[in-house]
Amino acid sequence: MTTFDERDTELGRARVRDNEDLEAYYAELDRLDAGALWTVANDIEPWEPHAFAVPVLWPWAELRGRALRALDLVSPEEAGRRVVYLRNPQRKDISAACGLLFSGIQVMRPGERAPGHRHGASALRFIMEGAGGYTIVDGHHVDLGERDFVLTPNGTWHDHGVAKDGEICLWQDGLDIPLVNALEANWYETHPDDYQTALYPDNDSPRTFGSPGLLPASYRWQKSYSPLLRYGWDETYEALQKAASVGHGDPFEGVIMRFTNPHTGGHVMATMGASMQMLRPGEATKAHRRTGNIIYQVAKGSGHSVIAGKRFDWQEKDIFCVPSWAWREHANASASEDACLFSFNDFPVIEKLAFSRSEGLAENDGHQYITEN
Ligand code: GTQ
Ligand code: FE2
């Protein structure tokens, strides 16, 4: 029963060998809904952070058509949300894409609306395709364009739609559903009116809170999430380019900007953070790893990442994940164009619980050996 690896011979690790007396003893404890710690200690106290999820790349070339097919198979009214979710092969039981994060592709056609609801889980969205999409968050109507990043924090009423004269819209939903379920804290309510009506002028959130370095002087914000509900692509890309122009950069990430709550400078929501990074033409980063899970979407360009020794080639709109403590490094395939990666993560949870740990790879000039193909 006790499991060993070579290091488990060290004093301070469990190294009890089974024998007949012990087995009888374990059976007695089992009948009492109890057990001997030394039979499980080496499993429940791993030497290093252990991820259940494996790295996965979901190719948009395969996913897009499958998501569009759902348009003809179910309505938003029947489905609640018309979403194809991304399921890590090692996390099927909890419907997670990576760690305790959920990811799905939501698809809506012009004139459709998805019914309003709210829940204990928080959501974010990254718009992949289509014009005319919008979401209403607690009465705030927000228009959505390609590569915009939008929040629907926990407990907020939300419903989405596409204007009648819009296009078919596809976006990635990122939620902390598996986390909230693991903490046994999730709940769900449908909206009493089925659909919200906007209570404020359209786009009042980005228009009030979305100007760099400026906040309304009289505003007092008490909530756990950012008052800025949408981060537009144009401003985000411009921020990356400006930082790159003055030499800003990181050997592990390229040029990376974290989406922030303008009120606090902290993460956008209590449980999930997000970033946009730019790999300059020809740039290849060095390998590092950290505690926490990351789901990436290729916002622009093409390249590859090496994750836990395996190479994943990516194109625009592909989605891939990096489980906790897996080595990761990224490379832009182009010598003339930049490549941008949107990502969201569970870092706010890791940081608040004081579980942050990270390291760079020392060997082989900071690059992984590719061990698997
Ligand atoms: O849009 O409200 O992909 O509640 C999963 C759960 C989307 C949503 C998802 C949700 C939503
Ligand atoms: Fe929802």
mmCIF file of C-alpha atoms and ligand atoms in Angstrom:
data_model
loop_
_atom_site.group_PDB
_atom_site.id
_atom_site.type_symbol
_atom_site.label_atom_id
_atom_site.label_comp_id
_atom_site.label_asym_id
_atom_site.label_seq_id
_atom_site.Cartn_x
_atom_site.Cartn_y
_atom_site.Cartn_z
ATOM 1 C CA MET A 1 0.000 0.000 0.000
ATOM 2 C CA THR A 2 2.749 2.424 0.879
ATOM 3 C CA THR A 3 4.256 3.841 -2.325
ATOM 4 C CA PHE A 4 7.950 4.605 -2.706
ATOM 5 C CA ASP A 5 10.224 6.361 -5.097
ATOM 6 C CA GLU A 6 13.994 6.562 -4.739
ATOM 7 C CA ARG A 7 13.857 9.651 -2.510
ATOM 8 C CA ASP A 8 11.364 8.021 -0.167
ATOM 9 C CA THR A 9 14.247 6.179 1.472
ATOM 10 C CA GLU A 10 15.083 9.493 3.183
ATOM 11 C CA LEU A 11 14.421 9.786 6.886
ATOM 12 C CA GLY A 12 11.193 11.765 7.322
ATOM 13 C CA ARG A 13 9.342 9.855 4.575
ATOM 14 C CA ALA A 14 7.054 6.889 5.148
ATOM 15 C CA ARG A 15 8.948 3.654 4.559
ATOM 16 C CA VAL A 16 6.932 1.027 6.402
ATOM 17 C CA ARG A 17 6.873 -2.302 4.527
ATOM 18 C CA ASP A 18 3.619 -4.262 4.594
ATOM 19 C CA ASN A 19 3.395 -7.449 6.637
ATOM 20 C CA GLU A 20 0.546 -9.654 7.831
ATOM 21 C CA ASP A 21 0.083 -7.937 11.183
ATOM 22 C CA LEU A 22 -0.004 -4.524 9.532
ATOM 23 C CA GLU A 23 -2.506 -5.682 6.928
ATOM 24 C CA ALA A 24 -4.843 -6.951 9.633
ATOM 25 C CA TYR A 25 -4.381 -3.654 11.453
ATOM 26 C CA TYR A 26 -5.173 -1.643 8.304
ATOM 27 C CA ALA A 27 -8.344 -3.704 7.827
ATOM 28 C CA GLU A 28 -9.433 -2.911 11.384
ATOM 29 C CA LEU A 29 -8.823 0.807 10.858
ATOM 30 C CA ASP A 30 -10.668 0.654 7.550
ATOM 31 C CA ARG A 31 -13.774 -0.684 9.298
ATOM 32 C CA LEU A 32 -13.629 2.367 11.575
ATOM 33 C CA ASP A 33 -13.403 4.754 8.579
ATOM 34 C CA ALA A 34 -9.838 5.468 9.573
ATOM 35 C CA GLY A 35 -6.370 4.640 8.259
ATOM 36 C CA ALA A 36 -2.648 4.750 8.995
ATOM 37 C CA LEU A 37 -1.133 7.957 7.653
ATOM 38 C CA TRP A 38 2.100 6.239 6.618
ATOM 39 C CA THR A 39 0.169 4.239 3.974
ATOM 40 C CA VAL A 40 -0.838 7.421 2.147
ATOM 41 C CA ALA A 41 1.661 10.044 3.343
ATOM 42 C CA ASN A 42 3.994 9.837 0.333
ATOM 43 C CA ASP A 43 1.039 10.268 -2.040
ATOM 44 C CA ILE A 44 -0.672 13.120 -0.237
ATOM 45 C CA GLU A 45 2.589 14.947 0.431
ATOM 46 C CA PRO A 46 4.294 14.921 -2.981
ATOM 47 C CA TRP A 47 7.901 16.116 -3.272
ATOM 48 C CA GLU A 48 6.828 18.673 -5.849
ATOM 49 C CA PRO A 49 3.514 20.196 -6.946
ATOM 50 C CA HIS A 50 1.589 17.474 -8.731
ATOM 51 C CA ALA A 51 -0.779 18.301 -11.592
ATOM 52 C CA PHE A 52 -3.561 15.950 -12.588
ATOM 53 C CA ALA A 53 -4.115 17.662 -15.939
ATOM 54 C CA VAL A 54 -1.831 17.032 -18.900
ATOM 55 C CA PRO A 55 -0.817 19.669 -21.466
ATOM 56 C CA VAL A 56 -3.310 19.735 -24.345
ATOM 57 C CA LEU A 57 -3.634 21.812 -27.526
ATOM 58 C CA TRP A 58 -7.131 22.215 -28.978
ATOM 59 C CA PRO A 59 -6.724 23.155 -32.660
ATOM 60 C CA TRP A 60 -9.156 25.792 -33.874
ATOM 61 C CA ALA A 61 -9.176 24.181 -37.332
ATOM 62 C CA GLU A 62 -10.905 21.176 -35.715
ATOM 63 C CA LEU A 63 -12.967 22.977 -33.085
ATOM 64 C CA ARG A 64 -14.489 25.780 -35.122
ATOM 65 C CA GLY A 65 -16.634 23.594 -37.377
ATOM 66 C CA ARG A 66 -17.817 21.487 -34.429
ATOM 67 C CA ALA A 67 -18.828 24.591 -32.507
ATOM 68 C CA LEU A 68 -20.709 25.973 -35.526
ATOM 69 C CA ARG A 69 -22.564 22.680 -35.950
ATOM 70 C CA ALA A 70 -24.138 23.213 -32.521
ATOM 71 C CA LEU A 71 -25.981 26.183 -34.086
ATOM 72 C CA ASP A 72 -28.202 23.709 -35.931
ATOM 73 C CA LEU A 73 -28.483 21.187 -33.115
ATOM 74 C CA VAL A 74 -29.594 23.215 -30.082
ATOM 75 C CA SER A 75 -30.999 26.651 -29.301
ATOM 76 C CA PRO A 76 -29.679 28.890 -26.495
ATOM 77 C CA GLU A 77 -33.084 28.495 -24.788
ATOM 78 C CA GLU A 78 -32.780 24.682 -24.752
ATOM 79 C CA ALA A 79 -29.106 24.619 -23.887
ATOM 80 C CA GLY A 80 -28.994 27.592 -21.481
ATOM 81 C CA ARG A 81 -25.583 28.248 -22.993
ATOM 82 C CA ARG A 82 -24.562 26.850 -26.400
ATOM 83 C CA VAL A 83 -21.023 25.831 -25.541
ATOM 84 C CA VAL A 84 -18.540 23.156 -26.601
ATOM 85 C CA TYR A 85 -16.323 22.705 -23.564
ATOM 86 C CA LEU A 86 -12.673 21.691 -23.587
ATOM 87 C CA ARG A 87 -12.045 18.692 -21.427
ATOM 88 C CA ASN A 88 -8.665 17.626 -20.164
ATOM 89 C CA PRO A 89 -8.322 13.850 -20.589
ATOM 90 C CA GLN A 90 -7.217 13.608 -16.947
ATOM 91 C CA ARG A 91 -9.962 15.883 -15.564
ATOM 92 C CA LYS A 92 -13.108 14.431 -17.149
ATOM 93 C CA ASP A 93 -14.745 13.836 -13.771
ATOM 94 C CA ILE A 94 -14.817 17.555 -12.955
ATOM 95 C CA SER A 95 -15.235 18.979 -16.504
ATOM 96 C CA ALA A 96 -12.015 20.949 -16.245
ATOM 97 C CA ALA A 97 -9.713 22.001 -19.062
ATOM 98 C CA CYS A 98 -6.708 22.410 -16.776
ATOM 99 C CA GLY A 99 -6.342 22.380 -12.997
ATOM 100 C CA LEU A 100 -9.614 23.698 -11.619
ATOM 101 C CA LEU A 101 -10.317 25.926 -14.632
ATOM 102 C CA PHE A 102 -13.105 25.409 -17.149
ATOM 103 C CA SER A 103 -12.936 26.489 -20.783
ATOM 104 C CA GLY A 104 -15.570 26.439 -23.506
ATOM 105 C CA ILE A 105 -16.334 27.811 -26.956
ATOM 106 C CA GLN A 106 -19.656 29.641 -27.007
ATOM 107 C CA VAL A 107 -21.420 30.248 -30.313
ATOM 108 C CA MET A 108 -24.385 32.532 -31.102
ATOM 109 C CA ARG A 109 -26.050 33.707 -34.257
ATOM 110 C CA PRO A 110 -27.383 37.197 -35.050
ATOM 111 C CA GLY A 111 -30.594 37.977 -33.162
ATOM 112 C CA GLU A 112 -30.092 35.248 -30.546
ATOM 113 C CA ARG A 113 -30.025 35.821 -26.801
ATOM 114 C CA ALA A 114 -28.953 33.443 -24.058
ATOM 115 C CA PRO A 115 -31.099 33.584 -20.905
ATOM 116 C CA GLY A 116 -29.883 35.620 -17.914
ATOM 117 C CA HIS A 117 -28.550 33.913 -14.824
ATOM 118 C CA ARG A 118 -25.951 34.213 -12.080
ATOM 119 C CA HIS A 119 -23.821 31.789 -10.118
ATOM 120 C CA GLY A 120 -21.039 31.367 -7.614
ATOM 121 C CA ALA A 121 -18.511 30.797 -10.378
ATOM 122 C CA SER A 122 -16.793 33.709 -12.123
ATOM 123 C CA ALA A 123 -16.449 33.903 -15.887
ATOM 124 C CA LEU A 124 -14.336 35.712 -18.419
ATOM 125 C CA ARG A 125 -14.562 35.731 -22.189
ATOM 126 C CA PHE A 126 -12.123 36.284 -25.020
ATOM 127 C CA ILE A 127 -13.849 37.105 -28.300
ATOM 128 C CA MET A 128 -12.658 34.935 -31.174
ATOM 129 C CA GLU A 129 -14.849 35.804 -34.167
ATOM 130 C CA GLY A 130 -17.762 37.957 -35.163
ATOM 131 C CA ALA A 131 -19.179 41.464 -34.821
ATOM 132 C CA GLY A 132 -22.308 42.554 -32.961
ATOM 133 C CA GLY A 133 -21.883 40.451 -29.812
ATOM 134 C CA TYR A 134 -22.707 41.943 -26.442
ATOM 135 C CA THR A 135 -23.087 40.923 -22.838
ATOM 136 C CA ILE A 136 -25.101 42.518 -20.051
ATOM 137 C CA VAL A 137 -23.485 42.294 -16.599
ATOM 138 C CA ASP A 138 -25.667 43.482 -13.704
ATOM 139 C CA GLY A 139 -27.451 45.845 -16.086
ATOM 140 C CA HIS A 140 -24.275 47.139 -17.773
ATOM 141 C CA HIS A 141 -24.429 46.526 -21.531
ATOM 142 C CA VAL A 142 -20.987 45.913 -23.037
ATOM 143 C CA ASP A 143 -20.359 45.568 -26.782
ATOM 144 C CA LEU A 144 -17.818 42.918 -27.745
ATOM 145 C CA GLY A 145 -15.378 42.943 -30.642
ATOM 146 C CA GLU A 146 -12.769 40.457 -31.794
ATOM 147 C CA ARG A 147 -9.927 39.900 -29.279
ATOM 148 C CA ASP A 148 -11.695 41.914 -26.586
ATOM 149 C CA PHE A 149 -11.479 40.533 -23.066
ATOM 150 C CA VAL A 150 -14.609 40.782 -20.892
ATOM 151 C CA LEU A 151 -15.534 39.910 -17.269
ATOM 152 C CA THR A 152 -18.638 38.397 -15.676
ATOM 153 C CA PRO A 153 -17.580 38.171 -12.012
ATOM 154 C CA ASN A 154 -19.153 35.789 -9.527
ATOM 155 C CA GLY A 155 -22.655 36.674 -8.423
ATOM 156 C CA THR A 156 -23.327 39.101 -11.302
ATOM 157 C CA TRP A 157 -26.369 38.638 -13.534
ATOM 158 C CA HIS A 158 -25.239 37.974 -17.070
ATOM 159 C CA ASP A 159 -26.779 37.268 -20.415
ATOM 160 C CA HIS A 160 -25.272 37.468 -23.853
ATOM 161 C CA GLY A 161 -26.561 38.096 -27.326
ATOM 162 C CA VAL A 162 -25.742 39.111 -30.870
ATOM 163 C CA ALA A 163 -27.387 42.112 -32.553
ATOM 164 C CA LYS A 164 -29.786 41.269 -35.396
ATOM 165 C CA ASP A 165 -27.482 42.900 -37.940
ATOM 166 C CA GLY A 166 -24.379 41.258 -36.435
ATOM 167 C CA GLU A 167 -22.457 38.112 -37.410
ATOM 168 C CA ILE A 168 -22.158 34.638 -35.964
ATOM 169 C CA CYS A 169 -20.047 35.142 -32.840
ATOM 170 C CA LEU A 170 -17.624 32.692 -31.257
ATOM 171 C CA TRP A 171 -15.776 33.321 -28.035
ATOM 172 C CA GLN A 172 -13.874 31.426 -25.393
ATOM 173 C CA ASP A 173 -15.451 31.273 -21.945
ATOM 174 C CA GLY A 174 -13.086 30.783 -19.016
ATOM 175 C CA LEU A 175 -14.633 29.906 -15.657
ATOM 176 C CA ASP A 176 -13.541 28.729 -12.235
ATOM 177 C CA ILE A 177 -16.445 26.232 -12.018
ATOM 178 C CA PRO A 178 -14.264 23.238 -10.980
ATOM 179 C CA LEU A 179 -12.582 25.362 -8.287
ATOM 180 C CA VAL A 180 -15.849 26.625 -6.834
ATOM 181 C CA ASN A 181 -17.246 23.075 -6.923
ATOM 182 C CA ALA A 182 -14.103 21.687 -5.265
ATOM 183 C CA LEU A 183 -14.657 24.222 -2.483
ATOM 184 C CA GLU A 184 -18.323 23.169 -2.359
ATOM 185 C CA ALA A 185 -19.400 26.774 -2.740
ATOM 186 C CA ASN A 186 -21.199 26.926 -6.097
ATOM 187 C CA TRP A 187 -24.828 27.960 -6.636
ATOM 188 C CA TYR A 188 -27.021 29.034 -9.547
ATOM 189 C CA GLU A 189 -30.075 31.261 -10.124
ATOM 190 C CA THR A 190 -32.054 32.033 -13.259
ATOM 191 C CA HIS A 191 -33.076 35.634 -13.868
ATOM 192 C CA PRO A 192 -36.645 36.468 -12.741
ATOM 193 C CA ASP A 193 -37.349 38.284 -16.041
ATOM 194 C CA ASP A 194 -35.589 35.609 -18.194
ATOM 195 C CA TYR A 195 -33.497 38.335 -19.852
ATOM 196 C CA GLN A 196 -31.991 41.485 -18.369
ATOM 197 C CA THR A 197 -32.704 44.905 -19.702
ATOM 198 C CA ALA A 198 -29.778 47.317 -19.672
ATOM 199 C CA LEU A 199 -30.018 49.720 -16.735
ATOM 200 C CA TYR A 200 -27.209 52.078 -17.797
ATOM 201 C CA PRO A 201 -26.020 53.691 -21.038
ATOM 202 C CA ASP A 202 -24.297 51.222 -23.387
ATOM 203 C CA ASN A 203 -20.621 50.622 -22.581
ATOM 204 C CA ASP A 204 -20.753 52.804 -19.465
ATOM 205 C CA SER A 205 -18.195 50.572 -17.718
ATOM 206 C CA PRO A 206 -15.336 50.909 -20.266
ATOM 207 C CA ARG A 207 -16.281 54.562 -20.816
ATOM 208 C CA THR A 208 -16.030 55.341 -17.109
ATOM 209 C CA PHE A 209 -13.123 53.138 -16.026
ATOM 210 C CA GLY A 210 -11.228 52.392 -19.234
ATOM 211 C CA SER A 211 -9.016 55.454 -19.652
ATOM 212 C CA PRO A 212 -5.389 54.731 -18.759
ATOM 213 C CA GLY A 213 -4.310 56.193 -15.437
ATOM 214 C CA LEU A 214 -7.634 57.880 -14.747
ATOM 215 C CA LEU A 215 -10.492 57.006 -12.429
ATOM 216 C CA PRO A 216 -13.543 59.039 -11.448
ATOM 217 C CA ALA A 217 -12.373 60.991 -8.388
ATOM 218 C CA SER A 218 -15.516 60.454 -6.368
ATOM 219 C CA TYR A 219 -15.867 56.751 -7.022
ATOM 220 C CA ARG A 220 -15.684 54.321 -4.107
ATOM 221 C CA TRP A 221 -15.412 50.715 -5.281
ATOM 222 C CA GLN A 222 -15.881 47.982 -2.690
ATOM 223 C CA LYS A 223 -16.308 44.866 -4.822
ATOM 224 C CA SER A 224 -13.893 41.985 -5.257
ATOM 225 C CA TYR A 225 -13.616 42.519 -9.010
ATOM 226 C CA SER A 226 -12.625 45.184 -11.487
ATOM 227 C CA PRO A 227 -15.187 47.911 -12.277
ATOM 228 C CA LEU A 228 -13.755 47.806 -15.804
ATOM 229 C CA LEU A 229 -15.646 44.955 -17.464
ATOM 230 C CA ARG A 230 -14.078 45.104 -20.932
ATOM 231 C CA TYR A 231 -10.437 45.415 -22.022
ATOM 232 C CA GLY A 232 -10.331 46.305 -25.715
ATOM 233 C CA TRP A 233 -7.856 44.703 -28.082
ATOM 234 C CA ASP A 234 -6.639 47.974 -29.630
ATOM 235 C CA GLU A 235 -5.587 49.425 -26.268
ATOM 236 C CA THR A 236 -4.080 46.112 -25.155
ATOM 237 C CA TYR A 237 -2.007 45.656 -28.302
ATOM 238 C CA GLU A 238 -0.890 49.277 -28.201
ATOM 239 C CA ALA A 239 0.254 48.822 -24.585
ATOM 240 C CA LEU A 240 2.395 45.833 -25.598
ATOM 241 C CA GLN A 241 3.929 47.651 -28.542
ATOM 242 C CA LYS A 242 4.730 50.723 -26.462
ATOM 243 C CA ALA A 243 6.403 48.647 -23.749
ATOM 244 C CA ALA A 244 8.360 46.716 -26.385
ATOM 245 C CA SER A 245 9.523 49.969 -28.003
ATOM 246 C CA VAL A 246 11.395 50.918 -24.833
ATOM 247 C CA GLY A 247 12.970 47.509 -24.415
ATOM 248 C CA HIS A 248 10.604 46.081 -21.821
ATOM 249 C CA GLY A 249 10.625 42.319 -21.797
ATOM 250 C CA ASP A 250 11.097 39.151 -19.808
ATOM 251 C CA PRO A 251 13.306 36.177 -20.718
ATOM 252 C CA PHE A 252 10.504 33.736 -19.835
ATOM 253 C CA GLU A 253 7.508 35.587 -21.253
ATOM 254 C CA GLY A 254 8.540 38.121 -23.893
ATOM 255 C CA VAL A 255 6.567 41.338 -23.394
ATOM 256 C CA ILE A 256 3.719 40.551 -21.009
ATOM 257 C CA MET A 257 0.985 42.763 -19.604
ATOM 258 C CA ARG A 258 -1.384 41.687 -16.871
ATOM 259 C CA PHE A 259 -5.016 42.822 -17.060
ATOM 260 C CA THR A 260 -5.663 44.714 -13.834
ATOM 261 C CA ASN A 261 -8.443 46.072 -11.708
ATOM 262 C CA PRO A 262 -7.726 49.816 -12.234
ATOM 263 C CA HIS A 263 -8.943 50.507 -8.726
ATOM 264 C CA THR A 264 -6.390 48.269 -6.975
ATOM 265 C CA GLY A 265 -3.766 47.299 -9.559
ATOM 266 C CA GLY A 266 -4.516 43.694 -8.592
ATOM 267 C CA HIS A 267 -6.063 40.887 -10.568
ATOM 268 C CA VAL A 268 -9.329 41.482 -12.430
ATOM 269 C CA MET A 269 -11.291 39.033 -10.288
ATOM 270 C CA ALA A 270 -10.825 37.233 -6.972
ATOM 271 C CA THR A 271 -10.143 33.808 -8.454
ATOM 272 C CA MET A 272 -8.882 34.331 -12.020
ATOM 273 C CA GLY A 273 -6.272 36.556 -13.574
ATOM 274 C CA ALA A 274 -5.454 37.172 -17.231
ATOM 275 C CA SER A 275 -2.624 38.496 -19.369
ATOM 276 C CA MET A 276 -1.696 39.315 -22.923
ATOM 277 C CA GLN A 277 1.857 38.732 -24.070
ATOM 278 C CA MET A 278 3.771 39.474 -27.224
ATOM 279 C CA LEU A 279 6.582 37.411 -28.660
ATOM 280 C CA ARG A 280 8.583 39.711 -30.874
ATOM 281 C CA PRO A 281 9.630 38.572 -34.376
ATOM 282 C CA GLY A 282 11.932 35.579 -33.974
ATOM 283 C CA GLU A 283 11.666 35.614 -30.180
ATOM 284 C CA ALA A 284 11.998 32.351 -28.223
ATOM 285 C CA THR A 285 11.626 32.469 -24.444
ATOM 286 C CA LYS A 286 13.474 30.416 -21.859
ATOM 287 C CA ALA A 287 11.769 27.696 -19.839
ATOM 288 C CA HIS A 288 10.320 28.240 -16.413
ATOM 289 C CA ARG A 289 7.578 26.806 -14.269
ATOM 290 C CA ARG A 290 5.328 27.957 -11.466
ATOM 291 C CA THR A 291 2.462 26.807 -9.311
ATOM 292 C CA GLY A 292 -0.887 27.622 -10.923
ATOM 293 C CA ASN A 293 -2.697 26.662 -14.107
ATOM 294 C CA ILE A 294 -2.783 28.608 -17.356
ATOM 295 C CA ILE A 295 -5.048 28.383 -20.403
ATOM 296 C CA TYR A 296 -3.732 30.177 -23.488
ATOM 297 C CA GLN A 297 -5.416 31.332 -26.627
ATOM 298 C CA VAL A 298 -3.355 32.448 -29.598
ATOM 299 C CA ALA A 299 -4.557 35.996 -30.221
ATOM 300 C CA LYS A 300 -2.250 36.718 -33.153
ATOM 301 C CA GLY A 301 0.407 34.956 -35.214
ATOM 302 C CA SER A 302 1.835 31.450 -35.024
ATOM 303 C CA GLY A 303 4.600 29.608 -33.239
ATOM 304 C CA HIS A 304 5.152 26.790 -30.805
ATOM 305 C CA SER A 305 5.423 26.103 -27.110
ATOM 306 C CA VAL A 306 7.326 23.358 -25.355
ATOM 307 C CA ILE A 307 5.306 22.214 -22.340
ATOM 308 C CA ALA A 308 6.620 19.513 -20.011
ATOM 309 C CA GLY A 309 9.042 18.372 -22.704
ATOM 310 C CA LYS A 310 6.462 18.150 -25.479
ATOM 311 C CA ARG A 311 6.294 20.483 -28.477
ATOM 312 C CA PHE A 312 2.924 22.025 -29.447
ATOM 313 C CA ASP A 313 2.748 24.032 -32.698
ATOM 314 C CA TRP A 314 0.076 26.700 -32.645
ATOM 315 C CA GLN A 315 -1.854 28.900 -35.052
ATOM 316 C CA GLU A 316 -4.132 31.858 -34.415
ATOM 317 C CA LYS A 317 -7.136 30.953 -32.177
ATOM 318 C CA ASP A 318 -5.722 27.609 -31.039
ATOM 319 C CA ILE A 319 -6.176 27.019 -27.308
ATOM 320 C CA PHE A 320 -3.664 25.167 -25.142
ATOM 321 C CA CYS A 321 -3.033 24.649 -21.461
ATOM 322 C CA VAL A 322 -0.091 24.511 -19.092
ATOM 323 C CA PRO A 323 -0.738 22.549 -15.882
ATOM 324 C CA SER A 324 0.751 23.623 -12.578
ATOM 325 C CA TRP A 325 4.514 23.198 -12.285
ATOM 326 C CA ALA A 326 4.944 22.110 -15.924
ATOM 327 C CA TRP A 327 7.963 23.653 -17.684
ATOM 328 C CA ARG A 328 6.915 26.027 -20.418
ATOM 329 C CA GLU A 329 8.626 28.077 -23.117
ATOM 330 C CA HIS A 330 7.198 29.811 -26.184
ATOM 331 C CA ALA A 331 8.574 30.678 -29.624
ATOM 332 C CA ASN A 332 7.280 32.934 -32.374
ATOM 333 C CA ALA A 333 7.493 31.192 -35.781
ATOM 334 C CA SER A 334 7.812 34.443 -37.716
ATOM 335 C CA ALA A 335 10.956 36.524 -38.209
ATOM 336 C CA SER A 336 8.932 39.561 -39.302
ATOM 337 C CA GLU A 337 5.585 39.534 -37.431
ATOM 338 C CA ASP A 338 4.890 39.509 -33.705
ATOM 339 C CA ALA A 339 2.770 36.793 -32.083
ATOM 340 C CA CYS A 340 0.386 37.430 -29.165
ATOM 341 C CA LEU A 341 -0.926 35.011 -26.549
ATOM 342 C CA PHE A 342 -3.959 35.739 -24.403
ATOM 343 C CA SER A 343 -4.042 33.661 -21.224
ATOM 344 C CA PHE A 344 -6.069 33.281 -18.061
ATOM 345 C CA ASN A 345 -5.070 31.581 -14.859
ATOM 346 C CA ASP A 346 -5.786 30.767 -11.221
ATOM 347 C CA PHE A 347 -2.881 32.886 -9.921
ATOM 348 C CA PRO A 348 -5.073 35.079 -7.647
ATOM 349 C CA VAL A 349 -5.956 31.959 -5.652
ATOM 350 C CA ILE A 350 -2.373 30.678 -5.582
ATOM 351 C CA GLU A 351 -1.099 34.080 -4.471
ATOM 352 C CA LYS A 352 -3.745 34.723 -1.822
ATOM 353 C CA LEU A 353 -3.164 31.306 -0.285
ATOM 354 C CA ALA A 354 0.619 31.907 -0.313
ATOM 355 C CA PHE A 355 1.322 28.915 -2.599
ATOM 356 C CA SER A 356 3.413 30.838 -5.151
ATOM 357 C CA ARG A 357 6.562 29.044 -6.240
ATOM 358 C CA SER A 358 8.514 29.392 -9.465
ATOM 359 C CA GLU A 359 11.877 28.599 -11.026
ATOM 360 C CA GLY A 360 13.758 28.954 -14.269
ATOM 361 C CA LEU A 361 15.371 26.006 -16.002
ATOM 362 C CA ALA A 362 19.121 26.021 -15.377
ATOM 363 C CA GLU A 363 20.307 23.293 -17.741
ATOM 364 C CA ASN A 364 20.687 23.333 -21.544
ATOM 365 C CA ASP A 365 20.842 27.149 -21.750
ATOM 366 C CA GLY A 366 17.316 27.358 -20.289
ATOM 367 C CA HIS A 367 15.583 25.201 -22.880
ATOM 368 C CA GLN A 368 13.843 21.886 -22.352
ATOM 369 C CA TYR A 369 14.906 18.726 -24.090
ATOM 370 C CA ILE A 370 11.986 17.534 -26.168
ATOM 371 C CA THR A 371 11.215 14.138 -24.694
ATOM 372 C CA GLU A 372 7.860 13.382 -26.304
ATOM 373 C CA ASN A 373 6.274 14.013 -29.703
HETATM 374 O O1 GTQ B 1 -21.967 32.211 -20.445
HETATM 375 O O2 GTQ B 1 -22.856 32.146 -18.520
HETATM 376 O O3 GTQ B 1 -19.186 28.262 -20.970
HETATM 377 O O4 GTQ B 1 -22.469 30.027 -17.005
HETATM 378 C C1 GTQ B 1 -20.194 27.911 -18.872
HETATM 379 C C2 GTQ B 1 -21.026 28.372 -17.870
HETATM 380 C C3 GTQ B 1 -20.666 29.877 -20.128
HETATM 381 C C4 GTQ B 1 -22.148 31.643 -19.361
HETATM 382 C C5 GTQ B 1 -20.008 28.676 -19.995
HETATM 383 C C6 GTQ B 1 -21.673 29.593 -17.997
HETATM 384 C C7 GTQ B 1 -21.486 30.339 -19.145
HETATM 385 FE FE FE2 B 2 -23.008 31.895 -16.574
#
